[in-house]
mmCIF file with all atom_site columns, C-alpha atoms in Angstrom:
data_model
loop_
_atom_site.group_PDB
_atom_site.id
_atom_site.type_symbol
_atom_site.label_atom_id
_atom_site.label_alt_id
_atom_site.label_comp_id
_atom_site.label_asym_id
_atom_site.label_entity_id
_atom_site.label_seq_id
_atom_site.pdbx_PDB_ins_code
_atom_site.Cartn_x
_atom_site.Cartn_y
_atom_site.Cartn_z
_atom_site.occupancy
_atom_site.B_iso_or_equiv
_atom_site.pdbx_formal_charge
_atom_site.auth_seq_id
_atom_site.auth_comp_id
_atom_site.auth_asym_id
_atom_site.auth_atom_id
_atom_site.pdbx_PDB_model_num
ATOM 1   C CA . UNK A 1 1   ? 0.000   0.000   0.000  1.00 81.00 ? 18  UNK A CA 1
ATOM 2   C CA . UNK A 1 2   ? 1.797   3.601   -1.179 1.00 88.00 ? 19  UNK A CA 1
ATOM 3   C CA . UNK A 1 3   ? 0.726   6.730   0.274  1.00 89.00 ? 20  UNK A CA 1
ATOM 4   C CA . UNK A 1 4   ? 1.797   10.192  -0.360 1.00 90.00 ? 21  UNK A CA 1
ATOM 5   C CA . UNK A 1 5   ? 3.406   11.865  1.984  1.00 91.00 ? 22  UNK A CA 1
ATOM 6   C CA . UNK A 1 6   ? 1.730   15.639  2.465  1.00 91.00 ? 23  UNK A CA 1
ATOM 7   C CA . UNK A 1 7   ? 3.711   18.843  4.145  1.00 91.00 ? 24  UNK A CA 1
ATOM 8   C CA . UNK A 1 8   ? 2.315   20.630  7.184  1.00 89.00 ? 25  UNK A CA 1
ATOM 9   C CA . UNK A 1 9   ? 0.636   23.179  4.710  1.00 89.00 ? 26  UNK A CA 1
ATOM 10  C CA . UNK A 1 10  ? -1.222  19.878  3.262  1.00 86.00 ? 27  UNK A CA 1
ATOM 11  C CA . UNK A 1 11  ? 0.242   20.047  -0.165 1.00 89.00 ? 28  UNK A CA 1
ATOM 12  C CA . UNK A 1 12  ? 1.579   16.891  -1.722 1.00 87.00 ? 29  UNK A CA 1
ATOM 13  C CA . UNK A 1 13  ? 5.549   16.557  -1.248 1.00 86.00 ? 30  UNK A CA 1
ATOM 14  C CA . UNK A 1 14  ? 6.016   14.384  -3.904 1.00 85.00 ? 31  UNK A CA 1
ATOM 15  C CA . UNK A 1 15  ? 7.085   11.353  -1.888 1.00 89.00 ? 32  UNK A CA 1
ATOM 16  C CA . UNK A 1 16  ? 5.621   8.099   -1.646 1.00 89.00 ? 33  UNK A CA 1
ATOM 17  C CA . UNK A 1 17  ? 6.156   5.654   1.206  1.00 90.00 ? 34  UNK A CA 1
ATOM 18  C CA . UNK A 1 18  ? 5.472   1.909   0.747  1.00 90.00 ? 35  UNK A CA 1
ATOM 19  C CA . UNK A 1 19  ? 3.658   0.517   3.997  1.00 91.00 ? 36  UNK A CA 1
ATOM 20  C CA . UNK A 1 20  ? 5.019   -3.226  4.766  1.00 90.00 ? 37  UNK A CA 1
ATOM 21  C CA . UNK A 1 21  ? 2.332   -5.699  4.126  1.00 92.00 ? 38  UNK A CA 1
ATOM 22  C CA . UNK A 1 22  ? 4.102   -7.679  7.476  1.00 92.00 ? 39  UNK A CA 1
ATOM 23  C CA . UNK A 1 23  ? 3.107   -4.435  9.560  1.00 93.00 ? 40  UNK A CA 1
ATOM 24  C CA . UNK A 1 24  ? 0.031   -2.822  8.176  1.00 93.00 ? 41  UNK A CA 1
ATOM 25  C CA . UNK A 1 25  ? -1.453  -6.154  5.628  1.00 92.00 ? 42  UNK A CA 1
ATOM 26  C CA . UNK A 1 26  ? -1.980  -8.624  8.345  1.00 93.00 ? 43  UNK A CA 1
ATOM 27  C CA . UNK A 1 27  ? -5.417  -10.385 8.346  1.00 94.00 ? 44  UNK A CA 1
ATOM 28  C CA . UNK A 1 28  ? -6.408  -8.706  11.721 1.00 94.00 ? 45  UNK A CA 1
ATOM 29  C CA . UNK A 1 29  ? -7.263  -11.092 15.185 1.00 96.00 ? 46  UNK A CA 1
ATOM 30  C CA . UNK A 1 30  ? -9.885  -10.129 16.506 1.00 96.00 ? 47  UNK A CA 1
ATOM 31  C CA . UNK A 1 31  ? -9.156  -11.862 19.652 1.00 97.00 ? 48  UNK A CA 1
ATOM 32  C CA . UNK A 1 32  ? -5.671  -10.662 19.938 1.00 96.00 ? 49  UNK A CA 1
ATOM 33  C CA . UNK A 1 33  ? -6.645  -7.417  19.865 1.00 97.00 ? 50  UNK A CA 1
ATOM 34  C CA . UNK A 1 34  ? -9.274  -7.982  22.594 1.00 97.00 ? 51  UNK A CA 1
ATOM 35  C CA . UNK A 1 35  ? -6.758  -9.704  24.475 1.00 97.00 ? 52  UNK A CA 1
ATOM 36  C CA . UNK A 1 36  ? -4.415  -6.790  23.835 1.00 96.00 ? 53  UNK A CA 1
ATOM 37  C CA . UNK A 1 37  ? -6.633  -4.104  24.558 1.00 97.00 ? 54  UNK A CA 1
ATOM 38  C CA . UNK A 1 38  ? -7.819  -5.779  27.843 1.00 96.00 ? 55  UNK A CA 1
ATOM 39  C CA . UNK A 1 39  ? -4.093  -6.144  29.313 1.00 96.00 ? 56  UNK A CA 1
ATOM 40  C CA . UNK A 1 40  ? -3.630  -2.495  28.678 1.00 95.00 ? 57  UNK A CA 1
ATOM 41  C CA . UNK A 1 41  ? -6.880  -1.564  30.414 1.00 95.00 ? 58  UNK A CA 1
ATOM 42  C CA . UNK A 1 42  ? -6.207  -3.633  33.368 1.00 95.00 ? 59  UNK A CA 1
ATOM 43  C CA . UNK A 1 43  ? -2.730  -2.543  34.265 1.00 93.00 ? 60  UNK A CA 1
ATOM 44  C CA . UNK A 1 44  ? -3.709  0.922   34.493 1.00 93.00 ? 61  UNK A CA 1
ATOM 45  C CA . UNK A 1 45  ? -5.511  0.103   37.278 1.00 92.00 ? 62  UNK A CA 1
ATOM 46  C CA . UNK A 1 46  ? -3.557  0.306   40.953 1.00 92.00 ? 63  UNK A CA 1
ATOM 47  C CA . UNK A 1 47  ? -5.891  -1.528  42.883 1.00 91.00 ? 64  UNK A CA 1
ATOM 48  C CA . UNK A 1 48  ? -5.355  0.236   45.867 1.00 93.00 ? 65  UNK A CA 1
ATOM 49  C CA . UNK A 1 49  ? -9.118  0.670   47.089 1.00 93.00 ? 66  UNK A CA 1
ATOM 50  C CA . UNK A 1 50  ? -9.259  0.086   50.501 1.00 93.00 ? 67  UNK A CA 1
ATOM 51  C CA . UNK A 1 51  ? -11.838 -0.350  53.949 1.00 93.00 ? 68  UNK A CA 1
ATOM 52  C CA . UNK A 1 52  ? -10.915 -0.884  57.242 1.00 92.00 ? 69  UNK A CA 1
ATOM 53  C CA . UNK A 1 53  ? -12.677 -4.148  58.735 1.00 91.00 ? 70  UNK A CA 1
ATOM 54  C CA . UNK A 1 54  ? -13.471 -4.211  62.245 1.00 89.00 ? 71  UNK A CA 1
ATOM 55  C CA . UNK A 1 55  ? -10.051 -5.389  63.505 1.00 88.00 ? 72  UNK A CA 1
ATOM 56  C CA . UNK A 1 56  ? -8.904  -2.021  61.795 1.00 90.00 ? 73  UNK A CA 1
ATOM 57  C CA . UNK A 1 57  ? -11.563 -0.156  63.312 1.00 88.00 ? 74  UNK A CA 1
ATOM 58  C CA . UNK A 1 58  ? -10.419 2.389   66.549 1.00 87.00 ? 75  UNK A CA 1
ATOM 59  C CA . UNK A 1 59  ? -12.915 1.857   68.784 1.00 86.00 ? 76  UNK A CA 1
ATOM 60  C CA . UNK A 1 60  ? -13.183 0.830   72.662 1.00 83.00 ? 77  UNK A CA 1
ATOM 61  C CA . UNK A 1 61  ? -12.777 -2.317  72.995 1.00 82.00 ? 78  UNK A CA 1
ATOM 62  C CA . UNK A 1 62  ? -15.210 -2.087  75.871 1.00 85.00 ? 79  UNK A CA 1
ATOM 63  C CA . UNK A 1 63  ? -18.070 -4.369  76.100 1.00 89.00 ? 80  UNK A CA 1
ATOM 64  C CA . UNK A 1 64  ? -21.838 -2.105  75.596 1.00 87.00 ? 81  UNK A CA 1
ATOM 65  C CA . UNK A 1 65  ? -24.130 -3.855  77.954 1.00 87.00 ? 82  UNK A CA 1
ATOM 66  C CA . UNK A 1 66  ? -24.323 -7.013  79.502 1.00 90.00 ? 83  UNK A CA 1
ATOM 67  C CA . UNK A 1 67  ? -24.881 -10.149 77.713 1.00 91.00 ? 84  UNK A CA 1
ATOM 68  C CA . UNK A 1 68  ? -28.293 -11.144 78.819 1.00 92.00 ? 85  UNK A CA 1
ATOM 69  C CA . UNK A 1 69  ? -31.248 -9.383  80.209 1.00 90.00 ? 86  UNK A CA 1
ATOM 70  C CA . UNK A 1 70  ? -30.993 -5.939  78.147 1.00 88.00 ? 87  UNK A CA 1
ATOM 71  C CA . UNK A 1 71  ? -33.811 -6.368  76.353 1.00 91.00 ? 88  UNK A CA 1
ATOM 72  C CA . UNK A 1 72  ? -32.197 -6.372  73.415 1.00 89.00 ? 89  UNK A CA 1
ATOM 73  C CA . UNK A 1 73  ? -29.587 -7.811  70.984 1.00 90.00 ? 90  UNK A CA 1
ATOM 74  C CA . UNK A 1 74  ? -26.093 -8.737  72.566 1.00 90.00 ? 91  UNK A CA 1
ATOM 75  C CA . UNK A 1 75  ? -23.357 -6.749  71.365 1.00 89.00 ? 92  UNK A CA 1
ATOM 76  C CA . UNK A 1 76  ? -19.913 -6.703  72.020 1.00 87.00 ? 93  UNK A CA 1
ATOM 77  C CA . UNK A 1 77  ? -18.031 -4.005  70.447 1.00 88.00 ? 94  UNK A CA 1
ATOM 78  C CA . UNK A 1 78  ? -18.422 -0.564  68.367 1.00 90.00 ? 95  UNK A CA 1
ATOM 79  C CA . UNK A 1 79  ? -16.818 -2.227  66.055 1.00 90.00 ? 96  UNK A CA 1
ATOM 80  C CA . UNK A 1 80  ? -19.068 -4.536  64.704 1.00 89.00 ? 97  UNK A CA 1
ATOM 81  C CA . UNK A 1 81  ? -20.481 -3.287  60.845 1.00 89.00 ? 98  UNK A CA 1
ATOM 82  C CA . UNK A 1 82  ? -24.115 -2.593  62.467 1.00 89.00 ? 99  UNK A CA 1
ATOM 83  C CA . UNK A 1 83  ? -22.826 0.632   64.054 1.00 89.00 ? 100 UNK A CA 1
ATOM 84  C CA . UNK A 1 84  ? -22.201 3.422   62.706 1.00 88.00 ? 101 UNK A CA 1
ATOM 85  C CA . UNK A 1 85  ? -18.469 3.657   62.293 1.00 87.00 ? 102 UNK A CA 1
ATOM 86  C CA . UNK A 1 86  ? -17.717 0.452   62.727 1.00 89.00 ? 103 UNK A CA 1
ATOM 87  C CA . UNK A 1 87  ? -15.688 -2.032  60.410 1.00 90.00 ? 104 UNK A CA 1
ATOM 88  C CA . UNK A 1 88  ? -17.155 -2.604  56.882 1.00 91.00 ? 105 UNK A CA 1
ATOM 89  C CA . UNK A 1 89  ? -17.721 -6.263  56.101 1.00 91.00 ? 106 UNK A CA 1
ATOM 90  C CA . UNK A 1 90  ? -16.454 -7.716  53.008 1.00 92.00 ? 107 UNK A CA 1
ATOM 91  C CA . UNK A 1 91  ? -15.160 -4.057  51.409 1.00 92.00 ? 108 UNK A CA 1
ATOM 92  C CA . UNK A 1 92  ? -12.398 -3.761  48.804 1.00 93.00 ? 109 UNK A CA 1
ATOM 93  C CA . UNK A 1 93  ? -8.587  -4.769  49.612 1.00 92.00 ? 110 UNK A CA 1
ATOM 94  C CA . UNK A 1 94  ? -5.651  -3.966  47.792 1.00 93.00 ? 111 UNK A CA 1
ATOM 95  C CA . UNK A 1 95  ? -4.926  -6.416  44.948 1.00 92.00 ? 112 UNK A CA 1
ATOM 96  C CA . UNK A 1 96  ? -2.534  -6.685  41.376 1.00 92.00 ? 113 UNK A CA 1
ATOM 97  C CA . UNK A 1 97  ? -4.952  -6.234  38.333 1.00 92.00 ? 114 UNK A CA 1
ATOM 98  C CA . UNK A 1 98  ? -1.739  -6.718  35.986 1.00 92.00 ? 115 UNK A CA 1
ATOM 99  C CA . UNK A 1 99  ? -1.418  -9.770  33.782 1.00 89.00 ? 116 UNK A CA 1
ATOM 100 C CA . UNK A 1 100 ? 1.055   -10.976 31.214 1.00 91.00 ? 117 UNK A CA 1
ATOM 101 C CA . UNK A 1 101 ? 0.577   -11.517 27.172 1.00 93.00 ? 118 UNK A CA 1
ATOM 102 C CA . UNK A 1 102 ? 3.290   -13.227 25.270 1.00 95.00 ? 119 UNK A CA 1
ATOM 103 C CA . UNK A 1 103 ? 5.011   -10.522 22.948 1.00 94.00 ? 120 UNK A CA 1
ATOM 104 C CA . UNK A 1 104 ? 4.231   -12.773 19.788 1.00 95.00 ? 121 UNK A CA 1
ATOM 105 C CA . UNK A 1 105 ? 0.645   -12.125 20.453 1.00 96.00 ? 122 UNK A CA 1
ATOM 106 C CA . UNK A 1 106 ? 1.114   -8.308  21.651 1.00 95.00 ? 123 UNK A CA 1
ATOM 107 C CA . UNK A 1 107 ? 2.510   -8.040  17.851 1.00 95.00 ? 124 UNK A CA 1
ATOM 108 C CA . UNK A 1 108 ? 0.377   -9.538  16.296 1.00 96.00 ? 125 UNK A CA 1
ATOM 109 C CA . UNK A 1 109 ? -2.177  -7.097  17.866 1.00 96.00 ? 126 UNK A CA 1
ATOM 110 C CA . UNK A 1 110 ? -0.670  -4.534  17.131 1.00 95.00 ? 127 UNK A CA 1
ATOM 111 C CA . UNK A 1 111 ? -0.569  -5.145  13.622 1.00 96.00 ? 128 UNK A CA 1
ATOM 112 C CA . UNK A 1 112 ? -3.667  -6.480  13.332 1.00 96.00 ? 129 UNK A CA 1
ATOM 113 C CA . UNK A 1 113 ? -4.555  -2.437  14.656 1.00 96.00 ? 130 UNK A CA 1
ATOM 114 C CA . UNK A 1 114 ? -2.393  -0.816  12.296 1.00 95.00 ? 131 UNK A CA 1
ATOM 115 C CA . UNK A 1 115 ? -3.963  -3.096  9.538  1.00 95.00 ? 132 UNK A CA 1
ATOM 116 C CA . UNK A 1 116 ? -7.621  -2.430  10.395 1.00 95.00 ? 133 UNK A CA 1
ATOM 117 C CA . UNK A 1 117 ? -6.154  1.367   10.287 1.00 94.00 ? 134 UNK A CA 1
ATOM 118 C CA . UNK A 1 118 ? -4.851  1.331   6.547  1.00 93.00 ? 135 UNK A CA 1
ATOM 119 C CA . UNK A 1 119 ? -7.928  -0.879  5.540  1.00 93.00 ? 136 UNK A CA 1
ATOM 120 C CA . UNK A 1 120 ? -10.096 2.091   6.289  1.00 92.00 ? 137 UNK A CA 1
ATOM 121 C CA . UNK A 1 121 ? -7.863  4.598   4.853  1.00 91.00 ? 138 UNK A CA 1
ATOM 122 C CA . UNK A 1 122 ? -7.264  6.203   8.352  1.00 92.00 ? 139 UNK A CA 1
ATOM 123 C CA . UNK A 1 123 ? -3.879  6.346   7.961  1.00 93.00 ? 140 UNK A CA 1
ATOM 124 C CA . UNK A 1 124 ? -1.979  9.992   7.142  1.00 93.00 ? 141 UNK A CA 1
ATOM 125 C CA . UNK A 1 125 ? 2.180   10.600  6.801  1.00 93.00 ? 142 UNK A CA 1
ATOM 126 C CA . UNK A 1 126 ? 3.158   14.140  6.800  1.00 94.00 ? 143 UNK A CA 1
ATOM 127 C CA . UNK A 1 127 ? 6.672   14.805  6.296  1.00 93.00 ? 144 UNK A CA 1
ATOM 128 C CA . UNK A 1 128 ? 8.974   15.460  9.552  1.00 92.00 ? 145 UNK A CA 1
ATOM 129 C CA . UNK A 1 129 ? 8.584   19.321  10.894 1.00 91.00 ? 146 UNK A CA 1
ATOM 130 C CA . UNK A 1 130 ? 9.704   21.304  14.049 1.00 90.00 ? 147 UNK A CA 1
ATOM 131 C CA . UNK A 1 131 ? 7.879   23.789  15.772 1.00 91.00 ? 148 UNK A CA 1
ATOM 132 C CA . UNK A 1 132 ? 10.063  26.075  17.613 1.00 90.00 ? 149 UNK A CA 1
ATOM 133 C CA . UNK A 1 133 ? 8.071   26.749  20.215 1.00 93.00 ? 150 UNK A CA 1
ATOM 134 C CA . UNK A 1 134 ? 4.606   25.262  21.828 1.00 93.00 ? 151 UNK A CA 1
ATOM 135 C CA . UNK A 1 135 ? 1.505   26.842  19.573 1.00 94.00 ? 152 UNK A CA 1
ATOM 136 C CA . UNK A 1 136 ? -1.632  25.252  20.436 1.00 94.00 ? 153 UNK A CA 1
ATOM 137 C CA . UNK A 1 137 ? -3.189  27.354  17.601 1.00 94.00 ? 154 UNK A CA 1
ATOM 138 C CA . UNK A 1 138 ? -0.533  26.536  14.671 1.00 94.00 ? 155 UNK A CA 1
ATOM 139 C CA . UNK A 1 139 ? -0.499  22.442  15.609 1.00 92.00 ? 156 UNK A CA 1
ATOM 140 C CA . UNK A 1 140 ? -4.630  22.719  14.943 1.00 93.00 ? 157 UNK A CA 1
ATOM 141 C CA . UNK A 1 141 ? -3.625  24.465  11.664 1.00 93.00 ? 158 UNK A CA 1
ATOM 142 C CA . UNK A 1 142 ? -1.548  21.841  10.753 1.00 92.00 ? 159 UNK A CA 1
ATOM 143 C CA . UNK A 1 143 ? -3.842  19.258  11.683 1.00 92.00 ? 160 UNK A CA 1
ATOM 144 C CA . UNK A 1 144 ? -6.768  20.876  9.341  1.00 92.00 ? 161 UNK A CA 1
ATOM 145 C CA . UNK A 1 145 ? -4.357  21.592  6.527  1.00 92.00 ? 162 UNK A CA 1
ATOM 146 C CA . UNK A 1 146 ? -4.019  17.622  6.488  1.00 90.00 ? 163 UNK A CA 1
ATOM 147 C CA . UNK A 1 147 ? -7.131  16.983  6.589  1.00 90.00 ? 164 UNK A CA 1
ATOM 148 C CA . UNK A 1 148 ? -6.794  14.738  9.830  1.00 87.00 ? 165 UNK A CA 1
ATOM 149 C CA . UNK A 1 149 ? -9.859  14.890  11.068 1.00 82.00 ? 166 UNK A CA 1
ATOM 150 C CA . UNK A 1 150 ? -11.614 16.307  14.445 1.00 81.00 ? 167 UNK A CA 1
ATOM 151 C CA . UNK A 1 151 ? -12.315 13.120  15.958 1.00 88.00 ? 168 UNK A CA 1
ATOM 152 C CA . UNK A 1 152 ? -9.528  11.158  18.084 1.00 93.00 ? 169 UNK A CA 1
ATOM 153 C CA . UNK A 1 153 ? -6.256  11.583  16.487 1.00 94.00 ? 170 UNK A CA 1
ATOM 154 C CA . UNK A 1 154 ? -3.227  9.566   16.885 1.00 95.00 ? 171 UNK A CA 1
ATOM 155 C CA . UNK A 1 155 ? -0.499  11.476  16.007 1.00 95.00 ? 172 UNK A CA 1
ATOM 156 C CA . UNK A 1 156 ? 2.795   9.227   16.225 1.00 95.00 ? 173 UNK A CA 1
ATOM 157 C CA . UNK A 1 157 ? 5.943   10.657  16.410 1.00 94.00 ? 174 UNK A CA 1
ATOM 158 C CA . UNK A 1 158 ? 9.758   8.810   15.264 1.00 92.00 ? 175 UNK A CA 1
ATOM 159 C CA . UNK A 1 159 ? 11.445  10.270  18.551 1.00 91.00 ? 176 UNK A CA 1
ATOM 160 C CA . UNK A 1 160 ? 9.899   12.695  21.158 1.00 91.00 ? 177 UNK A CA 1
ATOM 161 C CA . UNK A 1 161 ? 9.446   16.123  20.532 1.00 90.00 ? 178 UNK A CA 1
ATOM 162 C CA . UNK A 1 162 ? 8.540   18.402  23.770 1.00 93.00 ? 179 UNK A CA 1
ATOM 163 C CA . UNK A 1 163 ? 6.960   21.263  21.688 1.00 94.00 ? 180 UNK A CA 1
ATOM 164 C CA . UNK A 1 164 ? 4.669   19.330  19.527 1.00 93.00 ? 181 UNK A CA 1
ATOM 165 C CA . UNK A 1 165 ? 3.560   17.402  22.821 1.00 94.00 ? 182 UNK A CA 1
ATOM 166 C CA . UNK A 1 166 ? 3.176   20.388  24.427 1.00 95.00 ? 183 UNK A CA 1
ATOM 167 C CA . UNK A 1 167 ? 0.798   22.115  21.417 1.00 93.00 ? 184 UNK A CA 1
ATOM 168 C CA . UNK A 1 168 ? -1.266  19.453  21.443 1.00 92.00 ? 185 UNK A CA 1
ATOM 169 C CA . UNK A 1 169 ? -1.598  19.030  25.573 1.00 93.00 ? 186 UNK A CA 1
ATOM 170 C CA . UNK A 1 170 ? -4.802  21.099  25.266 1.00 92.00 ? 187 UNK A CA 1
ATOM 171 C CA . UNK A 1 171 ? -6.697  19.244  22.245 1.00 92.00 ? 188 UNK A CA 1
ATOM 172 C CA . UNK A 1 172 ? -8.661  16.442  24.245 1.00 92.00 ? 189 UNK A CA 1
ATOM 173 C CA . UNK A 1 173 ? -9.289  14.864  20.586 1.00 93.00 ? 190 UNK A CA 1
ATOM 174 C CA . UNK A 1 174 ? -5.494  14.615  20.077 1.00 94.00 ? 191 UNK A CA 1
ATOM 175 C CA . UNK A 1 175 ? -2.947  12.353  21.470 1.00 94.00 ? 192 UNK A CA 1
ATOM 176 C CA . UNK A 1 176 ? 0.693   12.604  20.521 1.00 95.00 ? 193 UNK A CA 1
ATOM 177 C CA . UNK A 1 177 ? 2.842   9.847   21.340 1.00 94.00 ? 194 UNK A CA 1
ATOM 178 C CA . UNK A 1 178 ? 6.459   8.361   20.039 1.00 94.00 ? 195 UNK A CA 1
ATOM 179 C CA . UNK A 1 179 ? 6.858   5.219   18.352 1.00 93.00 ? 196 UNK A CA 1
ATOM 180 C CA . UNK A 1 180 ? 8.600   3.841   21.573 1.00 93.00 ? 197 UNK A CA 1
ATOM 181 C CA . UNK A 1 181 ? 4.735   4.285   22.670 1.00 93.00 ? 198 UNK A CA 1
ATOM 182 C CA . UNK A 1 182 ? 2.312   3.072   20.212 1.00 94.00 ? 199 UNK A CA 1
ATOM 183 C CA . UNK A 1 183 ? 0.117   0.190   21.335 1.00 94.00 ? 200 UNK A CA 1
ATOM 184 C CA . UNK A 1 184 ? -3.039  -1.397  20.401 1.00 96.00 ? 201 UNK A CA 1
ATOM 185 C CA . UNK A 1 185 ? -5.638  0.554   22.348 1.00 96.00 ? 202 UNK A CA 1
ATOM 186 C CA . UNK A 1 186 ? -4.033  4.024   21.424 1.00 95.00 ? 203 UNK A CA 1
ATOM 187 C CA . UNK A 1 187 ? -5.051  2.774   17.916 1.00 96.00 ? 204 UNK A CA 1
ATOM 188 C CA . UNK A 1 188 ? -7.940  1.409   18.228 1.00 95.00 ? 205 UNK A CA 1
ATOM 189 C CA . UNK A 1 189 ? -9.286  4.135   20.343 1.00 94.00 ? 206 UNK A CA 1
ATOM 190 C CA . UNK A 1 190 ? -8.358  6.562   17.558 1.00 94.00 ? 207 UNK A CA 1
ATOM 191 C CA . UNK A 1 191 ? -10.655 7.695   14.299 1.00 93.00 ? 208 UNK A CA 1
ATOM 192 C CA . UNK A 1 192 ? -7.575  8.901   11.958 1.00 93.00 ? 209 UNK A CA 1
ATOM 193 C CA . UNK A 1 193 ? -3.966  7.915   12.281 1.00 94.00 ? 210 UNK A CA 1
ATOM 194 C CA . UNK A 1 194 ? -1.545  10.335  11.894 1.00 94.00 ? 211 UNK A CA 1
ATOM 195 C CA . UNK A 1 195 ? 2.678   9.347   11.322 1.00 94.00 ? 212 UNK A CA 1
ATOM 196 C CA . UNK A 1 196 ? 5.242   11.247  10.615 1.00 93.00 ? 213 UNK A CA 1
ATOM 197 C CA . UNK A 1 197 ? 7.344   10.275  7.820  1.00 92.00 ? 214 UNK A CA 1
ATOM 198 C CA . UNK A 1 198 ? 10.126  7.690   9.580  1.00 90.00 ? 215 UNK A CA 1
ATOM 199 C CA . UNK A 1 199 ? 7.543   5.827   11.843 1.00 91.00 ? 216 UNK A CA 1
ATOM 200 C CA . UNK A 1 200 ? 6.553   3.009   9.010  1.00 91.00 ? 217 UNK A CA 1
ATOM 201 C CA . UNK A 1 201 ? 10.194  2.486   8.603  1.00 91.00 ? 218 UNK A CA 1
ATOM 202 C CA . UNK A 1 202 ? 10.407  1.943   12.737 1.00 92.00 ? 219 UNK A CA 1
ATOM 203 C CA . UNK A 1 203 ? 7.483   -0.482  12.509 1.00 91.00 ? 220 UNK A CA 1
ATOM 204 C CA . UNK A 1 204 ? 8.923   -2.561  9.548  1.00 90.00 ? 221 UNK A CA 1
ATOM 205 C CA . UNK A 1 205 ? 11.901  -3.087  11.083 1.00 89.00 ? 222 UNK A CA 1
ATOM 206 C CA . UNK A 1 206 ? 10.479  -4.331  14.275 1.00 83.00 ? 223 UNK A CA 1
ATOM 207 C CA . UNK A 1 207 ? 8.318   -6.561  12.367 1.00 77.00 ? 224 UNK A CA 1
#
């Protein structure tokens, strides 16, 4: 699959750029990705909710009547979950959400991603640029001059660059991340793919 590469003022440069069929003409698993997508999900969590049970709880340990002949219920300690600020019976404990995917299948969803990407024609290279200082304003004129969309753009840099990070820190629809970072979700989650010229080339060779 050739696609021409545009410049930041959307004109044609007149250079092509072959995508590799091992990268971006996969027959795309479903399942992988799913299984991708759902590892990525999960270890973002920290799993750190937690409630004290009574054994936490500071209370007196002092008994609240005595056991028979109150009337009433026996009870034992403010601590028990029928009071009010007493322990909280079976509440959330720390725990490890992370799990492990072989880096075969990571791949393969990955390029199953990128694949579903240049199936739809979602996929954009614009020719490397600098911007010499952070302009939230010029990086959305950019962005239109491409045509790139206004829905969920991933915009994937060869190696990082702070001021086009920075530019696009306060566009919700845009995320801007290096090669180093691309994963399945960040592509899936996106509407239009955007690379700079030089991130294809990364890709094939990790291929």
């Amino acid at each position: 699959m050739k696609l021409a590469v545009l410049k930041i003022d959307g004109t044609p440069s007149g250079k092509e750029v072959t995508l590799d069929e091992n990268v971006f003409g996969v027959t795309p698993n479903d399942h992988a990705i799913y299984l991708d997508v759902i590892q990525y999900l999960a270890n973002q969590r920290h799993g750190n909710a937690k409630t004290k049970d009574r054994s936490e709880n500071s209370h007196s340990t002092k008994k609240l009547g005595r056991q028979k002949g109150g009337g009433g219920a026996r009870h034992g300690s403010l601590k028990s979950n029928i009071f009010v600020g007493g322990g909280r019976v079976f509440g959330p404990q720390p725990r490890f959400y992370h799990n492990k995917l072989n880096k075969k299948l990571k791949k393969l969803a990955r390029f199953s991603a990128l694949s579903y990407k240049a199936q739809e024609n979602a996929i954009t290279v614009v020719e490397p640029f600098v911007m010499d200082a952070p302009k939230t304003k010029e990086f959305m004129q950019i962005l239109a001059n491409i045509k790139a969309g206004d829905r969920k753009i991933l915009f994937v840099l060869p190696e990082n660059s702070t001021n086009i990070y920075l530019s696009s820190r306060n566009l919700p629809q845009v995320n801007v991340i290096t090669v180093d970072e691309i994963n399945t979700y960040a592509i899936m989650n996106s509407n239009s793919m955007v690379m700079v010229d030089g991130v294809q080339d990364i890709l094939s060779a990790r291929a």
